[in-house]
XYZ file of C-alpha atoms in Angstrom:
367
model
C -15.741 -27.980 -3.113
C -15.105 -26.644 -6.428
C -13.018 -28.802 -8.647
C -13.100 -27.284 -12.146
C -13.976 -23.975 -13.645
C -14.179 -23.657 -17.357
C -15.122 -20.253 -18.487
C -15.500 -18.681 -21.809
C -14.429 -15.019 -21.459
C -15.049 -12.376 -24.024
C -12.677 -9.376 -23.801
C -13.925 -7.130 -26.493
C -11.151 -4.591 -26.920
C -10.885 -1.522 -29.244
C -13.091 -2.986 -31.772
C -14.150 0.250 -33.274
C -10.709 1.708 -33.285
C -9.171 -1.208 -35.332
C -12.053 -1.349 -37.769
C -12.012 2.364 -38.364
C -8.244 2.530 -38.955
C -8.193 -0.236 -41.606
C -11.364 1.164 -43.226
C -9.743 4.651 -43.428
C -6.424 3.260 -44.979
C -8.343 1.239 -47.577
C -10.362 4.329 -48.633
C -7.169 6.408 -48.943
C -5.740 3.723 -51.219
C -8.697 3.821 -53.492
C -8.167 5.479 -57.023
C -11.405 7.330 -56.935
C -12.409 9.212 -53.839
C -15.741 8.147 -52.245
C -17.957 10.010 -50.013
C -17.856 8.805 -46.392
C -21.084 7.377 -45.061
C -22.600 8.316 -41.729
C -21.678 4.891 -40.256
C -18.030 5.339 -41.100
C -17.933 8.840 -39.732
C -19.566 7.567 -36.549
C -17.047 4.692 -36.223
C -14.206 7.133 -36.988
C -15.359 9.370 -34.108
C -14.948 6.463 -31.636
C -11.240 6.179 -32.600
C -10.438 9.908 -33.124
C -7.232 10.254 -30.984
C -4.226 12.485 -31.156
C -1.293 10.200 -32.195
C 1.031 12.607 -30.283
C -0.416 11.192 -27.091
C -1.596 7.662 -28.219
C 0.048 5.135 -30.468
C -2.719 3.006 -32.217
C -2.711 -0.720 -32.489
C -0.352 -1.982 -35.281
C -1.539 -5.659 -35.628
C -4.727 -7.665 -36.255
C -4.028 -10.810 -34.245
C -2.964 -11.491 -30.640
C -2.060 -14.479 -28.504
C -1.926 -14.285 -24.690
C -1.461 -16.366 -21.548
C -3.393 -15.007 -18.686
C -3.976 -15.950 -15.006
C -7.287 -14.699 -13.334
C -7.604 -14.377 -9.516
C -11.182 -13.588 -8.264
C -12.309 -12.243 -4.963
C -15.784 -12.058 -3.535
C -16.807 -10.656 -0.169
C -20.281 -10.285 1.432
C -21.168 -8.619 4.719
C -24.657 -8.975 6.079
C -25.600 -6.736 8.966
C -28.428 -5.554 11.076
C -28.728 -2.043 12.418
C -29.582 -0.650 15.873
C -27.925 -0.721 19.342
C -27.772 -4.589 19.315
C -26.833 -4.902 15.646
C -25.051 -8.060 14.374
C -22.922 -8.766 11.500
C -21.467 -11.678 9.540
C -18.994 -11.644 6.658
C -18.579 -14.349 4.076
C -16.281 -14.977 1.143
C -15.359 -18.081 -0.809
C -11.939 -19.275 -1.277
C -9.882 -17.196 -3.592
C -9.809 -18.630 -7.132
C -6.758 -18.775 -9.400
C -7.377 -19.753 -13.021
C -5.063 -19.874 -15.973
C -5.312 -20.364 -19.628
C -4.653 -19.188 -23.208
C -6.419 -16.379 -25.102
C -6.547 -15.831 -28.894
C -7.798 -12.560 -30.392
C -8.488 -11.204 -33.752
C -8.895 -7.385 -33.819
C -11.713 -6.840 -31.303
C -12.632 -10.444 -30.271
C -10.852 -12.217 -27.479
C -11.742 -15.809 -26.731
C -10.111 -17.555 -23.722
C -10.374 -20.820 -21.719
C -9.276 -21.041 -18.203
C -9.058 -23.845 -15.624
C -9.085 -23.679 -11.849
C -5.523 -24.368 -10.497
C -6.695 -25.527 -7.101
C -8.137 -28.796 -8.385
C -8.425 -30.135 -11.838
C -11.196 -32.635 -12.169
C -13.472 -32.641 -15.237
C -16.051 -34.809 -13.576
C -17.137 -32.364 -10.875
C -19.201 -29.443 -11.428
C -18.313 -26.062 -10.012
C -20.585 -24.219 -7.589
C -19.501 -21.081 -9.168
C -19.914 -19.554 -12.592
C -18.512 -16.299 -13.849
C -18.711 -14.510 -17.137
C -17.138 -11.030 -17.718
C -16.992 -8.973 -20.968
C -15.537 -5.604 -21.488
C -15.439 -3.185 -24.474
C -12.786 -0.530 -24.556
C -12.801 2.017 -27.230
C -11.284 5.413 -27.109
C -14.538 7.251 -26.490
C -16.800 4.769 -24.919
C -16.575 1.734 -22.669
C -18.789 -1.036 -21.296
C -18.568 -3.772 -18.728
C -21.014 -6.801 -18.611
C -20.689 -9.328 -15.832
C -22.532 -12.274 -14.383
C -21.509 -14.208 -11.261
C -23.283 -17.044 -9.394
C -21.840 -18.673 -6.261
C -23.728 -21.438 -4.528
C -22.894 -22.888 -1.112
C -19.189 -22.130 -1.529
C -18.771 -19.481 1.204
C -16.873 -19.419 4.380
C -17.463 -17.311 7.490
C -14.739 -14.779 7.781
C -15.862 -12.671 10.737
C -18.784 -12.467 13.134
C -20.146 -9.971 15.608
C -23.011 -11.329 17.700
C -22.835 -8.634 20.408
C -20.748 -7.787 23.422
C -19.357 -10.702 25.492
C -19.832 -13.349 22.900
C -16.744 -15.082 21.587
C -17.298 -15.854 18.018
C -13.806 -17.109 17.037
C -14.942 -20.745 16.673
C -17.189 -19.578 13.808
C -14.341 -17.985 11.693
C -13.153 -19.976 8.740
C -16.081 -22.340 8.866
C -17.782 -23.378 5.700
C -21.434 -22.152 5.354
C -23.703 -23.911 2.828
C -26.660 -21.570 3.450
C -25.787 -18.683 1.148
C -26.470 -18.385 -2.492
C -25.628 -15.234 -4.479
C -26.051 -14.188 -8.067
C -25.289 -10.798 -9.504
C -25.756 -9.497 -13.073
C -24.852 -6.016 -14.246
C -23.737 -3.602 -17.079
C -21.822 -0.468 -16.783
C -21.468 2.089 -19.684
C -19.166 5.097 -19.509
C -18.030 8.039 -21.582
C -14.373 9.303 -21.663
C -14.361 13.144 -22.097
C -10.703 13.569 -22.938
C -10.693 10.666 -25.257
C -8.308 12.233 -27.853
C -5.448 12.334 -25.417
C -6.330 9.577 -22.842
C -6.458 5.814 -23.692
C -8.322 3.288 -21.559
C -7.444 0.513 -24.014
C -3.693 1.214 -23.444
C -4.093 0.160 -19.818
C -6.673 -2.602 -19.983
C -6.794 -3.832 -23.540
C -3.197 -3.806 -24.574
C -4.332 -2.501 -28.055
C -2.787 0.901 -27.995
C 0.129 2.722 -26.211
C -0.125 5.865 -24.154
C 2.979 7.979 -25.037
C 2.395 11.004 -22.785
C 0.898 10.985 -19.286
C -2.664 12.164 -19.354
C -5.928 11.781 -17.436
C -9.634 12.252 -18.130
C -12.951 12.683 -16.418
C -15.718 10.004 -17.002
C -19.456 9.751 -16.648
C -21.524 6.645 -16.797
C -24.695 4.791 -16.242
C -25.130 1.367 -14.689
C -27.814 -1.370 -14.134
C -27.566 -4.277 -11.692
C -29.621 -7.058 -10.386
C -28.544 -8.896 -7.233
C -30.125 -12.035 -5.627
C -29.295 -13.254 -2.085
C -30.676 -16.479 -0.891
C -29.951 -16.997 2.979
C -30.644 -19.973 5.261
C -31.490 -18.393 8.608
C -32.064 -21.730 10.465
C -28.854 -23.235 9.070
C -26.928 -20.151 10.518
C -28.733 -20.506 13.838
C -27.946 -24.291 13.965
C -24.245 -23.697 13.202
C -23.951 -21.005 15.761
C -25.265 -23.209 18.485
C -23.080 -26.133 17.277
C -19.822 -24.092 17.140
C -20.444 -21.790 20.238
C -21.854 -24.532 22.382
C -24.902 -22.485 23.441
C -27.936 -20.948 21.832
C -27.329 -17.386 20.702
C -30.223 -15.084 19.770
C -29.826 -13.843 16.118
C -31.222 -10.525 15.257
C -34.635 -10.659 13.538
C -33.131 -8.659 10.639
C -31.410 -11.902 9.593
C -34.733 -13.748 9.434
C -35.260 -13.825 5.783
C -35.239 -16.347 2.894
C -34.117 -14.077 0.029
C -33.350 -10.527 -0.918
C -33.555 -9.315 -4.440
C -32.849 -5.825 -5.611
C -32.309 -3.824 -8.865
C -29.915 -0.992 -9.062
C -29.973 1.947 -11.494
C -27.014 4.281 -11.125
C -25.301 7.294 -12.443
C -21.486 7.685 -11.921
C -18.735 10.169 -12.344
C -15.033 9.532 -11.935
C -11.451 10.339 -12.979
C -8.729 8.169 -14.626
C -5.022 8.913 -15.031
C -2.467 7.211 -17.314
C 1.013 7.723 -15.944
C 3.812 6.984 -18.522
C 6.713 6.684 -16.057
C 9.259 5.054 -18.612
C 9.489 4.074 -22.185
C 6.816 1.399 -23.000
C 5.602 1.599 -19.381
C 2.305 2.695 -18.154
C 0.385 2.767 -14.808
C -3.231 3.552 -14.787
C -5.367 4.450 -11.792
C -9.207 5.000 -12.113
C -11.877 5.653 -9.569
C -15.595 6.250 -10.169
C -18.344 7.010 -7.550
C -21.902 6.040 -8.299
C -25.215 7.109 -6.803
C -27.549 4.185 -7.164
C -31.295 3.825 -6.645
C -32.088 0.408 -5.358
C -35.518 -1.191 -5.455
C -35.802 -4.437 -3.490
C -37.976 -7.049 -2.017
C -37.182 -9.574 0.873
C -39.108 -12.713 1.809
C -39.336 -13.708 5.392
C -37.815 -17.146 6.606
C -41.095 -18.230 8.345
C -44.681 -17.206 8.837
C -44.010 -15.001 11.907
C -41.545 -12.747 9.863
C -42.759 -10.454 7.255
C -41.221 -9.392 4.058
C -40.125 -5.872 3.594
C -39.900 -3.521 0.569
C -37.030 -1.112 0.384
C -36.566 1.844 -1.911
C -33.194 3.418 -1.283
C -30.325 5.409 -2.596
C -26.891 4.325 -1.884
C -23.305 5.069 -3.048
C -21.326 2.466 -4.970
C -17.808 2.505 -6.298
C -15.625 1.084 -9.131
C -11.837 1.036 -9.184
C -9.601 0.112 -12.007
C -5.873 -0.246 -11.846
C -3.333 -1.375 -14.503
C 0.358 -1.698 -14.901
C 1.567 -2.445 -18.569
C 4.732 -2.826 -20.583
C 3.890 -2.676 -24.327
C 6.224 -2.005 -27.261
C 3.148 -2.658 -29.684
C 4.458 -6.171 -30.582
C 5.079 -7.719 -27.141
C 3.177 -6.822 -23.975
C 2.959 -7.932 -20.364
C 1.336 -6.584 -17.262
C -1.350 -6.832 -14.602
C -4.808 -5.243 -14.198
C -7.429 -5.176 -11.445
C -11.064 -4.237 -11.402
C -12.753 -3.868 -7.984
C -16.503 -3.222 -7.620
C -18.320 -2.224 -4.349
C -22.074 -2.252 -4.035
C -23.886 -1.185 -0.758
C -27.545 -1.709 0.180
C -28.930 -0.300 3.455
C -32.187 0.296 5.105
C -33.404 0.593 8.724
C -33.526 -3.154 9.510
C -30.821 -4.711 7.224
C -27.749 -3.851 5.128
C -25.384 -5.784 2.809
C -21.958 -4.783 1.468
C -20.472 -6.602 -1.585
C -16.959 -6.249 -2.848
C -15.842 -8.324 -5.759
C -13.145 -8.109 -8.378
C -10.584 -9.783 -10.619
C -6.831 -9.583 -10.807
C -5.259 -10.403 -14.234
C -1.702 -11.189 -14.943
C -0.856 -11.646 -18.587
C 1.883 -11.865 -21.186
C 1.146 -11.844 -24.907
C 2.201 -11.240 -28.526
C 0.653 -9.206 -31.361
C 1.079 -10.340 -34.943
C -0.151 -9.777 -38.473
C 0.490 -6.075 -39.171
C -2.423 -3.913 -40.298
C -2.291 -2.151 -43.602
C -0.798 1.135 -42.576
C 2.035 -0.668 -40.673
C 3.121 -3.219 -43.154
C 6.752 -2.887 -44.344
C 6.907 -1.844 -48.039
C 8.867 -4.116 -50.383
C 11.595 -2.343 -52.325
């Protein structure tokens, strides 16, 4: 049982926007005009937004208190007329802690509120990093869960009552997932992703944008077939024949995907914003499975599947104070003739914070 989670979470927000704004103001203040270099022109293009629609960040520093709730769901299934399925998920985590930011770097420390015990190691580790600029964005994530799952639902076939298995801890599943998503905002001059998810700018007029992106992911699933068979017999009081599709030790796959989606920022009141964003990705997965015993053979899978990413945010932000909630949900599917997995995981963040230390263009002039 997990006792403590300490996580260093980098949320890199509007780095290029803030740097470009201050650099531009400093050059305007210079007595002698200087020719802009290619690097500055490139950085300026990242933050080139219409201020009629988007209010830029006014401050250099930020302090925030945030709670993070994580959810993870795995469904393993076999196909065919006698197909079986098992769904797993760990207990929902709720963590809380302070975050401190300077321009584009946010560092935070959170603890698990279920049980706080510094002498016990957690079976779960998570690291998430996001970059939100006006024009481009990126997500980097790593999750590893070991023996912390519970059985949520089971289908062993018609006439078999599997209720005794539901809610039972299962220590035969280990999952690790690592990935990166890159995306481009087409209507970046009028639409601001950072306004919804980085609290570093403010959307002033409702607006939406199409997006396109690329992604890369590796997923590793280690599964104890014999442990599941023993637990099934123990809980159901009789031997149940498990589908041979479950008879593997591990599945590893790599996923290269291309995505397209649409996001919309709805400014429904002063300082208020609601964002909804959905992307559909076509992923090519190359995988390999190792059998659980000498009588079962491994199988190679080369497959195309559809995945999805959803982002939702509700924010109140008057440029100095801000509060809100955001959620990111990712769904990955892997399917072939003998075996399939469906994985859904995401985070819900609830936060309140303060910006301070005005940037050069927003400092009050002394009279």
